[in-house]
Amino acid sequence: MSTAREDLVVMKFGGTSVEDARAMERTAAIVAGRRGRGLRAVVVVSAMAKVTDQLLTAAKAAGNGDKAGALAVAARLRSRHLDTAAQLLDEARMEQMHLALGQEFDALDDLLRGISAVGELTPRTNDLVLSFGERLSSRMMAEAFAQRGLHGAHVDARSCVVTDAHFGKAAPLEAAIESRLLEHVLPLVEAGRTPVMGGFIGATVDGITTTLGRGGSDYTAALVGGALHAGAIEIWTDVNGIMTTDPRICPDALRVKTISFEEAAELAYFGAKVLHPATILPAVQKSIPVWVLNSRDAENEGTKITAVAPHCSSPFKSIAAKKKLTIIDVVASRMLMSHGYLKAVFDVFDKYKCAIDMVSTSEVSISLTVDSNERLPEICEELGRIADVKYEGRKALICLVGEDIRGRNGIAGRVFTAVSHVNLRMISQGASEINMSFMIDEDDVEEAVRSLHRAFFTEPDATVFDVDARKAAAARVAATA
Ligand code: ADP
Ligand code: ASP
Ligand code: MG
């Protein structure tokens, strides 16, 4: 194994950190700051905020034969990107960029016309449409870096991020990625350049464009950091780090100063959008610290994710919520579940490649939750041959995560007291022993999260949570009152 490149940092900037020319300026200043400290940077960017959603809309419209609708979305994207580039770049660079972006958008228009002519959107073509977001943002960001003395060098991520052909959620092929990065990206770093590549996108060994799944730019950053043995991976976003819960639900959520890989992975898996669930793995394997930082407040210390979390007197680090789940109740028609019965049930989910989030069983019934319901009618029809099946959508999973619940009594009691007014289903303490989770109706999520947050984060451990920020906010409110 080669040794770590301690002075190399992989910096990933999410959609809001490249949403317009001002955000891109801030991003350039943050990268300049790292280089000013003698660090070398590889930059991974998301598409500009909301662009992936809009490309998805365009692709769907085209798939339904709505050519005019699809092209109208693309036209709006074209002017947004050109306006942003014009604000960022000097005249000479803009002239080049105008041509480059023009070619990309012409290709997108052609593609959308083709999809609407056929009237069918395959997962493979969908990935190709979505890839434009990161291709465009990374090109613009690289040129903005070049103009600002950061020696930006654009790298098409598809030349390095090799994946399988599972369109929509492709799995990276790490050995191939490592050798491509060593060949194409490391020499740029060694020449003092700042490589800029789009996250989320990749290509098969045959060069067919793929994507890593929504939110996948974090994953790209971790793959690149892992392959290059970086000293650190920084995930730059629009909040101060991993917070005690989504600040959109609880504005008084606190920044968690340090969290373990295991806790962060659990949170991401159970719905905390701040990190893509697969992000942690490449970093864990190489013990590379991951930081979550705020590109709108670059001085804030953020959250450090490390192999071992410091001891914390508060049982939980954070509360995650995952919506749009469906509960499926499978009741055995014969009184007792016979040998092989569970396997038969799980085989049906396996057949339709439907991931199960949570399971609880009793003597005659099994309850399962799934977050994709596209194949639900077929799954339930097939299960109906061996059992009575019911399913109910619009459910949500609430998950409280913290290593310090291990071996402590009375925590579950405190959780249930906090949400005693909410109807709970399928309660589970994860096998990992670091989470407690339960299902509720989607409409109860905000209320439940706020109640739990009040119960567990009113007097949190000041060594682990940024309590000072809360005190400062309270002082500001008092001063204006
Ligand atoms: P990016 O575009 O930078 O990848 P995301 O929107 O994917 O950003 O993730 C950041 C958002 O995640 C935040 O704005 C916040 O609303 C949400 N979020 C959910 N749970 C948490 C949490 N525990 N800590 C911080 N942010 C969270
Ligand atoms: N742009 C992609 C998305 O919106 C990937 C990412 O931002 O991480 O899902
Ligand atoms: Mg994200």
Coordinates of C-alpha atoms and ligand atoms in Angstrom, one line a residue:
M1 CA 0.0 0.0 0.0
S2 CA 1.4 3.4 -0.9
T3 CA 1.7 6.0 1.9
A4 CA -0.8 8.8 2.4
R5 CA -0.3 12.1 0.6
E6 CA -0.8 14.2 3.7
D7 CA -0.7 17.5 1.8
L8 CA -3.4 16.4 -0.7
V9 CA -7.0 17.3 0.0
V10 CA -10.0 16.3 -2.0
M11 CA -12.5 19.1 -1.8
K12 CA -16.1 18.4 -2.9
F13 CA -18.5 21.3 -3.5
G14 CA -22.2 20.5 -3.5
G15 CA -24.9 22.1 -5.7
T16 CA -25.4 25.2 -3.5
S17 CA -21.6 25.8 -3.5
V18 CA -21.7 26.3 -7.3
E19 CA -25.2 27.5 -7.7
D20 CA -24.3 30.9 -9.2
A21 CA -21.3 33.1 -10.0
R22 CA -21.1 34.4 -6.4
A23 CA -21.1 30.8 -5.0
M24 CA -18.4 29.8 -7.5
E25 CA -16.3 32.9 -6.4
R26 CA -16.6 31.7 -2.8
T27 CA -15.6 28.2 -3.8
A28 CA -12.5 29.6 -5.7
A29 CA -11.6 31.6 -2.6
I30 CA -11.8 28.5 -0.4
V31 CA -9.6 26.5 -2.7
A32 CA -7.1 29.4 -2.9
G33 CA -7.1 29.4 0.9
R34 CA -6.1 25.7 1.0
R35 CA -3.4 26.2 -1.7
G36 CA -2.2 29.2 0.3
R37 CA -1.6 26.9 3.3
G38 CA 0.7 24.7 1.0
L39 CA -2.0 22.1 0.4
R40 CA -2.6 20.5 -3.0
A41 CA -6.2 20.1 -4.0
V42 CA -8.3 17.9 -6.3
V43 CA -11.8 19.4 -6.6
V44 CA -15.0 17.5 -7.2
V45 CA -18.1 19.5 -8.0
S46 CA -21.8 18.8 -8.2
A47 CA -24.1 20.2 -10.9
M48 CA -25.3 23.8 -10.1
A49 CA -28.2 23.6 -7.6
K50 CA -31.4 22.1 -9.0
V51 CA -29.8 21.3 -12.4
T52 CA -30.0 17.5 -11.9
D53 CA -33.7 17.8 -11.0
Q54 CA -34.3 19.9 -14.1
L55 CA -32.4 17.6 -16.4
L56 CA -34.5 14.8 -15.0
T57 CA -37.7 16.7 -15.8
A58 CA -36.4 17.3 -19.4
A59 CA -35.5 13.6 -19.8
K60 CA -39.0 12.5 -18.6
A61 CA -40.8 15.0 -20.8
A62 CA -38.8 13.8 -23.8
G63 CA -39.5 10.2 -22.8
N64 CA -43.2 11.1 -23.0
G65 CA -42.8 12.5 -26.4
D66 CA -43.0 16.2 -25.2
K67 CA -40.2 17.5 -27.3
A68 CA -41.1 21.2 -26.9
G69 CA -41.3 20.8 -23.1
A70 CA -37.9 19.1 -22.9
L71 CA -36.2 21.6 -25.1
A72 CA -37.7 24.5 -23.2
V73 CA -36.1 23.2 -20.0
A74 CA -32.8 22.8 -21.8
A75 CA -33.0 26.3 -23.2
R76 CA -33.4 27.7 -19.6
L77 CA -30.4 25.7 -18.5
R78 CA -28.4 27.0 -21.4
S79 CA -29.0 30.6 -20.5
R80 CA -28.4 30.1 -16.8
H81 CA -25.0 28.5 -17.5
L82 CA -24.0 31.1 -20.1
D83 CA -25.0 34.0 -17.8
T84 CA -23.1 32.5 -14.9
A85 CA -20.0 31.9 -17.0
A86 CA -20.2 35.5 -18.4
Q87 CA -20.2 36.8 -14.8
L88 CA -17.2 34.6 -13.8
L89 CA -14.9 34.8 -16.8
D90 CA -13.0 37.5 -18.7
E91 CA -13.8 38.2 -22.3
A92 CA -11.2 36.0 -23.9
R93 CA -12.0 33.0 -21.6
M94 CA -15.7 33.6 -22.1
E95 CA -15.4 33.4 -25.8
Q96 CA -13.9 29.9 -25.5
M97 CA -16.4 28.9 -22.9
H98 CA -19.3 30.1 -25.0
L99 CA -18.2 27.7 -27.7
A100 CA -17.6 24.8 -25.3
L101 CA -20.9 25.2 -23.5
G102 CA -22.7 25.8 -26.8
Q103 CA -21.4 22.4 -28.0
E104 CA -22.5 20.6 -24.8
F105 CA -26.0 22.2 -25.0
D106 CA -26.3 21.4 -28.7
A107 CA -25.5 17.8 -27.8
L108 CA -28.1 17.8 -25.0
D109 CA -30.8 19.2 -27.4
D110 CA -30.0 16.5 -30.0
L111 CA -30.2 13.9 -27.3
L112 CA -33.6 15.2 -26.1
R113 CA -34.9 15.3 -29.6
G114 CA -33.8 11.7 -30.1
I115 CA -35.5 10.6 -26.9
S116 CA -38.8 12.3 -27.8
A117 CA -38.7 10.8 -31.3
V118 CA -38.4 7.3 -29.9
G119 CA -40.8 8.2 -27.0
E120 CA -38.9 6.0 -24.6
L121 CA -36.4 6.9 -21.8
T122 CA -34.1 4.0 -20.9
P123 CA -32.1 4.1 -17.6
R124 CA -29.0 4.3 -19.8
T125 CA -30.2 7.4 -21.7
N126 CA -31.4 9.0 -18.5
D127 CA -27.9 8.8 -17.1
L128 CA -26.5 10.4 -20.2
V129 CA -29.0 13.3 -19.8
L130 CA -28.2 13.7 -16.1
S131 CA -24.4 13.7 -16.8
F132 CA -24.6 17.1 -18.4
G133 CA -25.1 18.9 -15.1
E134 CA -21.7 17.9 -13.7
R135 CA -20.0 18.1 -17.1
L136 CA -21.0 21.7 -17.4
S137 CA -20.4 22.9 -13.8
S138 CA -16.9 21.3 -13.7
R139 CA -15.9 22.8 -17.0
M140 CA -16.9 26.3 -15.8
M141 CA -15.3 25.9 -12.3
A142 CA -12.0 24.7 -13.9
E143 CA -11.9 27.8 -16.1
A144 CA -12.8 30.1 -13.2
F145 CA -9.9 28.6 -11.2
A146 CA -7.5 29.0 -14.2
Q147 CA -8.4 32.7 -14.4
R148 CA -7.8 33.1 -10.6
G149 CA -4.3 31.8 -10.5
L150 CA -5.3 28.3 -9.2
H151 CA -4.1 26.5 -12.3
G152 CA -7.5 24.8 -12.9
A153 CA -7.4 21.7 -15.1
H154 CA -10.7 20.2 -16.2
V155 CA -10.9 16.4 -16.1
D156 CA -13.9 14.6 -17.5
A157 CA -14.8 12.3 -14.6
R158 CA -16.0 9.7 -17.1
S159 CA -12.4 9.1 -18.1
C160 CA -11.5 8.1 -14.5
V161 CA -14.6 6.9 -12.6
V162 CA -15.0 3.4 -14.0
T163 CA -18.3 1.7 -13.0
D164 CA -20.4 -1.3 -13.8
A165 CA -23.4 -0.9 -16.1
H166 CA -26.1 -0.6 -13.4
F167 CA -27.5 2.6 -14.8
G168 CA -29.0 5.0 -12.2
K169 CA -26.9 3.6 -9.4
A170 CA -23.7 2.3 -10.9
A171 CA -21.1 0.6 -8.6
P172 CA -17.6 1.9 -8.9
L173 CA -14.8 -0.4 -9.9
E174 CA -12.2 0.8 -7.4
A175 CA -9.0 -0.8 -8.9
A176 CA -9.7 0.6 -12.3
I177 CA -10.5 4.0 -10.8
E178 CA -7.3 4.1 -8.9
S179 CA -5.2 3.3 -12.0
R180 CA -7.0 5.9 -14.1
L181 CA -6.6 8.6 -11.4
L182 CA -2.9 7.8 -11.0
E183 CA -2.5 8.1 -14.8
H184 CA -4.7 11.2 -15.5
V185 CA -5.1 13.2 -12.3
L186 CA -2.0 12.7 -10.2
P187 CA 0.4 14.1 -12.9
L188 CA -1.7 17.3 -12.9
V189 CA -1.5 17.6 -9.1
E190 CA 2.3 17.0 -9.3
A191 CA 2.5 19.7 -12.0
G192 CA 1.0 22.2 -9.5
R193 CA -2.4 22.2 -11.2
T194 CA -5.9 22.0 -9.5
P195 CA -7.8 19.2 -11.3
V196 CA -11.6 19.8 -11.3
M197 CA -13.9 17.0 -12.1
G198 CA -17.7 16.5 -11.9
G199 CA -19.0 14.2 -9.2
F200 CA -21.8 11.7 -9.6
I201 CA -20.9 10.7 -13.1
G202 CA -18.8 7.8 -14.4
A203 CA -18.5 5.5 -17.4
T204 CA -18.3 1.7 -17.9
V205 CA -15.1 0.2 -19.2
D206 CA -16.6 0.6 -22.7
G207 CA -17.1 4.3 -22.1
I208 CA -20.9 4.3 -21.6
T209 CA -21.9 7.1 -19.3
T210 CA -23.3 6.1 -15.9
T211 CA -24.3 7.8 -12.6
L212 CA -23.7 6.8 -9.0
G213 CA -27.2 7.6 -7.7
R214 CA -28.6 10.8 -6.4
G215 CA -26.3 12.7 -4.1
G216 CA -23.4 10.7 -5.6
S217 CA -20.9 13.5 -5.8
D218 CA -19.9 12.9 -2.2
Y219 CA -19.2 9.3 -3.2
T220 CA -17.0 10.5 -6.0
A221 CA -15.0 12.6 -3.6
A222 CA -14.5 9.6 -1.3
L223 CA -13.5 7.4 -4.2
V224 CA -11.0 9.9 -5.4
G225 CA -9.6 10.6 -1.9
G226 CA -9.3 6.9 -1.3
A227 CA -7.6 6.1 -4.6
L228 CA -5.1 9.0 -4.3
H229 CA -4.5 8.3 -0.6
A230 CA -5.4 11.9 0.2
G231 CA -4.7 13.4 3.7
A232 CA -8.3 14.6 4.0
I233 CA -11.6 14.7 2.2
E234 CA -13.7 17.8 2.6
I235 CA -17.4 17.9 1.8
W236 CA -18.4 21.5 1.4
T237 CA -22.1 22.2 1.7
D238 CA -24.6 24.8 2.9
V239 CA -24.7 24.0 6.6
N240 CA -22.1 24.1 9.3
G241 CA -21.5 20.4 9.3
I242 CA -23.4 17.3 10.4
M243 CA -26.0 18.7 12.8
T244 CA -28.0 17.2 15.6
T245 CA -30.8 16.9 13.1
D246 CA -31.8 18.5 9.7
P247 CA -31.8 22.3 10.5
R248 CA -34.7 22.7 8.1
I249 CA -36.8 20.8 10.7
C250 CA -35.1 22.2 13.8
P251 CA -33.5 25.6 13.2
D252 CA -31.9 25.2 16.6
A253 CA -30.0 22.1 15.6
L254 CA -26.4 22.1 16.8
R255 CA -23.2 21.3 14.9
V256 CA -21.7 17.9 15.9
K257 CA -18.0 18.6 16.2
T258 CA -16.7 15.1 15.9
I259 CA -18.6 11.9 14.8
S260 CA -17.4 8.4 14.1
F261 CA -17.5 6.8 10.6
E262 CA -19.9 4.3 11.9
E263 CA -22.3 6.9 13.2
A264 CA -22.1 9.1 10.1
A265 CA -22.7 6.1 7.9
E266 CA -25.7 5.1 9.9
L267 CA -27.1 8.6 9.7
A268 CA -26.6 8.9 6.0
Y269 CA -28.2 5.5 5.4
F270 CA -31.2 6.5 7.5
G271 CA -31.9 9.7 5.6
A272 CA -29.6 12.5 6.6
K273 CA -29.1 14.1 3.2
V274 CA -25.9 15.8 4.2
L275 CA -23.8 12.8 3.2
H276 CA -24.4 10.1 0.5
P277 CA -24.5 6.7 2.4
A278 CA -21.7 5.2 0.3
T279 CA -19.3 8.1 1.0
I280 CA -17.8 6.8 4.1
L281 CA -16.6 3.4 3.0
P282 CA -13.6 4.3 0.8
A283 CA -12.5 6.8 3.5
V284 CA -12.8 4.2 6.3
Q285 CA -10.9 1.6 4.3
K286 CA -7.9 4.0 4.1
S287 CA -8.6 5.8 7.4
I288 CA -8.8 9.2 5.8
P289 CA -10.5 11.8 7.9
V290 CA -13.6 13.3 6.3
W291 CA -14.7 16.9 7.1
V292 CA -18.2 18.4 6.4
L293 CA -17.8 22.1 6.0
N294 CA -19.9 25.2 5.1
S295 CA -19.0 27.0 1.9
R296 CA -21.0 30.0 3.1
D297 CA -19.1 30.2 6.4
A298 CA -15.7 28.8 5.5
E299 CA -14.2 29.7 8.9
N300 CA -16.6 27.5 10.8
E301 CA -14.8 24.3 12.0
G302 CA -17.4 22.0 10.6
T303 CA -17.7 18.3 11.5
K304 CA -14.8 15.9 11.6
I305 CA -15.6 12.3 10.9
T306 CA -13.0 9.9 12.3
A307 CA -12.5 6.3 13.0
V308 CA -13.0 6.6 16.8
A309 CA -15.4 9.2 18.2
P310 CA -14.6 10.9 21.5
H311 CA -16.6 9.8 24.5
C312 CA -19.9 11.7 24.7
S313 CA -22.2 12.0 27.7
S314 CA -25.2 12.5 25.4
P315 CA -26.5 9.2 24.2
F316 CA -27.2 10.3 20.6
K317 CA -25.3 12.4 18.1
S318 CA -28.1 13.1 15.6
I319 CA -31.6 12.3 14.5
A320 CA -32.3 11.3 10.9
A321 CA -35.7 11.0 9.1
K322 CA -36.3 9.2 5.9
K323 CA -39.7 9.8 4.2
K324 CA -41.5 8.2 1.3
L325 CA -41.4 4.7 2.7
T326 CA -43.9 1.9 2.5
I327 CA -44.7 -0.7 5.1
I328 CA -45.6 -4.1 3.8
D329 CA -47.3 -6.6 6.2
V330 CA -47.0 -10.2 5.2
V331 CA -49.2 -12.5 7.1
A332 CA -48.7 -16.2 6.7
S333 CA -51.9 -17.9 5.6
R334 CA -50.9 -21.1 7.4
M335 CA -50.9 -20.5 11.1
L336 CA -47.2 -21.0 11.7
M337 CA -44.4 -19.9 9.6
S338 CA -42.8 -23.0 8.2
H339 CA -39.2 -23.7 7.6
G340 CA -38.0 -21.7 4.6
Y341 CA -40.9 -19.3 4.7
L342 CA -38.8 -16.2 5.5
K343 CA -36.4 -17.1 2.7
A344 CA -39.4 -17.4 0.3
V345 CA -40.5 -13.9 1.3
F346 CA -37.1 -12.3 1.0
D347 CA -36.5 -14.0 -2.4
V348 CA -39.4 -12.1 -3.9
F349 CA -37.8 -8.8 -2.8
D350 CA -34.5 -10.0 -4.1
K351 CA -36.0 -10.9 -7.5
Y352 CA -37.2 -7.4 -8.0
K353 CA -34.0 -5.9 -6.6
C354 CA -36.0 -4.1 -3.9
A355 CA -33.9 -3.1 -0.9
I356 CA -35.5 -3.6 2.5
D357 CA -34.8 -1.0 5.2
M358 CA -36.3 -2.6 8.3
V359 CA -37.9 -5.9 9.2
S360 CA -39.9 -7.0 12.2
T361 CA -41.4 -10.4 12.7
S362 CA -43.9 -12.1 14.9
E363 CA -45.2 -15.6 15.0
V364 CA -47.3 -15.3 11.9
S365 CA -46.5 -12.0 10.3
I366 CA -43.6 -10.1 8.9
S367 CA -43.5 -6.3 8.5
L368 CA -41.0 -4.8 6.1
T369 CA -40.3 -1.4 4.9
V370 CA -39.0 -0.4 1.4
D371 CA -38.2 2.9 -0.1
S372 CA -38.9 2.2 -3.7
N373 CA -42.4 1.3 -4.6
E374 CA -42.1 1.1 -8.4
R375 CA -42.3 -2.7 -8.4
L376 CA -44.6 -2.9 -5.4
P377 CA -47.7 -4.2 -7.3
E378 CA -45.7 -7.1 -8.8
I379 CA -44.0 -7.8 -5.5
C380 CA -47.3 -7.9 -3.6
E381 CA -48.9 -10.0 -6.3
E382 CA -46.2 -12.6 -6.0
L383 CA -46.2 -12.5 -2.2
G384 CA -50.0 -12.9 -2.3
R385 CA -49.4 -16.5 -3.5
I386 CA -47.8 -17.5 -0.2
A387 CA -49.4 -15.0 2.3
D388 CA -52.0 -12.3 2.9
V389 CA -50.3 -9.0 1.9
K390 CA -51.2 -5.4 2.8
Y391 CA -49.2 -2.3 2.1
E392 CA -49.4 1.3 3.3
G393 CA -47.4 4.2 1.8
R394 CA -46.5 7.7 3.1
K395 CA -44.6 6.3 6.1
A396 CA -41.3 7.6 7.5
L397 CA -38.4 6.2 9.5
I398 CA -37.0 8.1 12.4
C399 CA -33.6 7.0 13.5
L400 CA -31.6 8.2 16.5
V401 CA -27.9 7.5 16.2
G402 CA -25.1 7.4 18.8
E403 CA -22.4 5.1 19.9
D404 CA -23.0 6.1 23.5
I405 CA -26.3 4.2 23.7
R406 CA -24.3 1.0 23.9
G407 CA -24.8 -0.6 27.3
R408 CA -26.9 2.3 28.7
N409 CA -30.3 1.6 30.3
G410 CA -33.4 3.7 30.1
I411 CA -32.7 5.4 26.8
A412 CA -35.5 3.7 25.0
G413 CA -37.9 4.8 27.7
R414 CA -36.8 8.4 27.2
V415 CA -37.3 8.1 23.4
F416 CA -40.8 6.7 23.8
T417 CA -41.8 9.3 26.4
A418 CA -40.7 12.1 24.0
V419 CA -42.9 10.8 21.2
S420 CA -45.7 9.3 23.3
H421 CA -48.2 11.4 21.4
V422 CA -47.2 9.9 18.0
N423 CA -48.4 6.6 16.7
L424 CA -45.3 4.4 16.4
R425 CA -44.9 1.2 14.3
M426 CA -42.1 -1.3 13.9
I427 CA -39.6 -0.2 16.6
S428 CA -36.1 -1.5 16.3
Q429 CA -32.8 -1.2 18.0
G430 CA -30.3 -1.7 15.1
A431 CA -28.1 -4.7 15.1
S432 CA -25.2 -2.3 15.2
E433 CA -26.4 -1.2 18.6
I434 CA -25.8 2.4 17.7
N435 CA -29.2 3.3 16.5
M436 CA -32.8 3.2 17.6
S437 CA -35.5 3.6 15.0
F438 CA -39.2 3.4 14.4
M439 CA -41.8 4.0 11.7
I440 CA -44.4 6.7 11.9
D441 CA -46.8 8.5 9.4
E442 CA -45.0 10.9 7.1
D443 CA -47.2 13.8 8.4
D444 CA -45.8 13.3 12.0
V445 CA -42.1 13.6 11.1
E446 CA -41.6 17.3 11.9
E447 CA -43.4 17.0 15.3
A448 CA -41.6 13.8 16.3
V449 CA -38.2 15.1 15.4
R450 CA -38.7 18.3 17.2
S451 CA -39.9 16.5 20.3
L452 CA -37.0 14.1 20.3
H453 CA -34.6 17.0 19.7
R454 CA -35.9 18.8 22.7
A455 CA -35.6 15.7 24.8
F456 CA -32.0 14.9 23.9
F457 CA -30.3 18.1 22.8
T458 CA -31.5 20.7 25.4
E459 CA -28.4 20.2 27.5
P460 CA -25.9 18.3 25.2
D461 CA -22.3 17.5 25.9
A462 CA -20.4 20.7 25.1
T463 CA -17.2 18.9 24.2
V464 CA -19.0 17.2 21.2
F465 CA -21.7 19.7 20.2
D466 CA -21.2 23.4 19.3
V467 CA -23.2 24.7 22.3
D468 CA -21.5 28.1 21.9
A469 CA -23.3 28.8 18.6
R470 CA -26.7 28.2 20.4
K471 CA -25.7 30.6 23.2
A472 CA -24.6 33.2 20.7
A473 CA -27.9 32.9 18.8
A474 CA -29.8 33.3 22.0
A475 CA -27.8 36.4 23.0
R476 CA -28.5 37.9 19.6
V477 CA -32.2 37.3 20.0
A478 CA -32.1 38.8 23.5
A479 CA -30.3 41.9 22.2
T480 CA -32.9 42.6 19.5
A481 CA -35.9 41.9 21.8
Ligands
ADP1 P1 -25.1 19.4 -1.3 O1 -25.8 20.0 -2.4 O2 -24.0 20.3 -0.8 O3 -24.7 18.0 -1.5 P2 -27.4 18.5 0.3 O4 -28.6 19.3 0.0 O5 -27.2 17.2 -0.4 O6 -26.1 19.4 -0.1 O7 -27.1 18.2 1.8 C1 -27.2 19.3 2.7 C2 -28.5 19.4 3.4 O8 -28.7 18.2 4.2 C3 -28.7 20.5 4.4 O9 -29.1 21.8 3.8 C4 -29.7 20.0 5.4 O10 -31.0 20.6 5.1 C5 -29.8 18.5 5.1 N1 -29.6 17.7 6.3 C6 -30.3 16.7 6.7 N2 -29.9 16.1 7.8 C7 -28.9 16.8 8.2 C8 -28.0 16.8 9.3 N3 -28.1 15.8 10.3 N4 -27.0 17.7 9.4 C9 -26.8 18.6 8.4 N5 -27.6 18.7 7.4 C10 -28.6 17.9 7.2
ASP2 N1 -26.1 16.4 -8.9 C1 -26.4 15.1 -8.4 C2 -27.7 15.2 -7.6 O1 -28.3 16.2 -7.5 C3 -25.3 14.6 -7.5 C4 -24.9 15.4 -6.3 O2 -25.2 16.6 -6.3 O3 -24.3 14.9 -5.4 O4 -28.1 14.2 -7.1
MG3 MG -25.6 16.1 -1.3

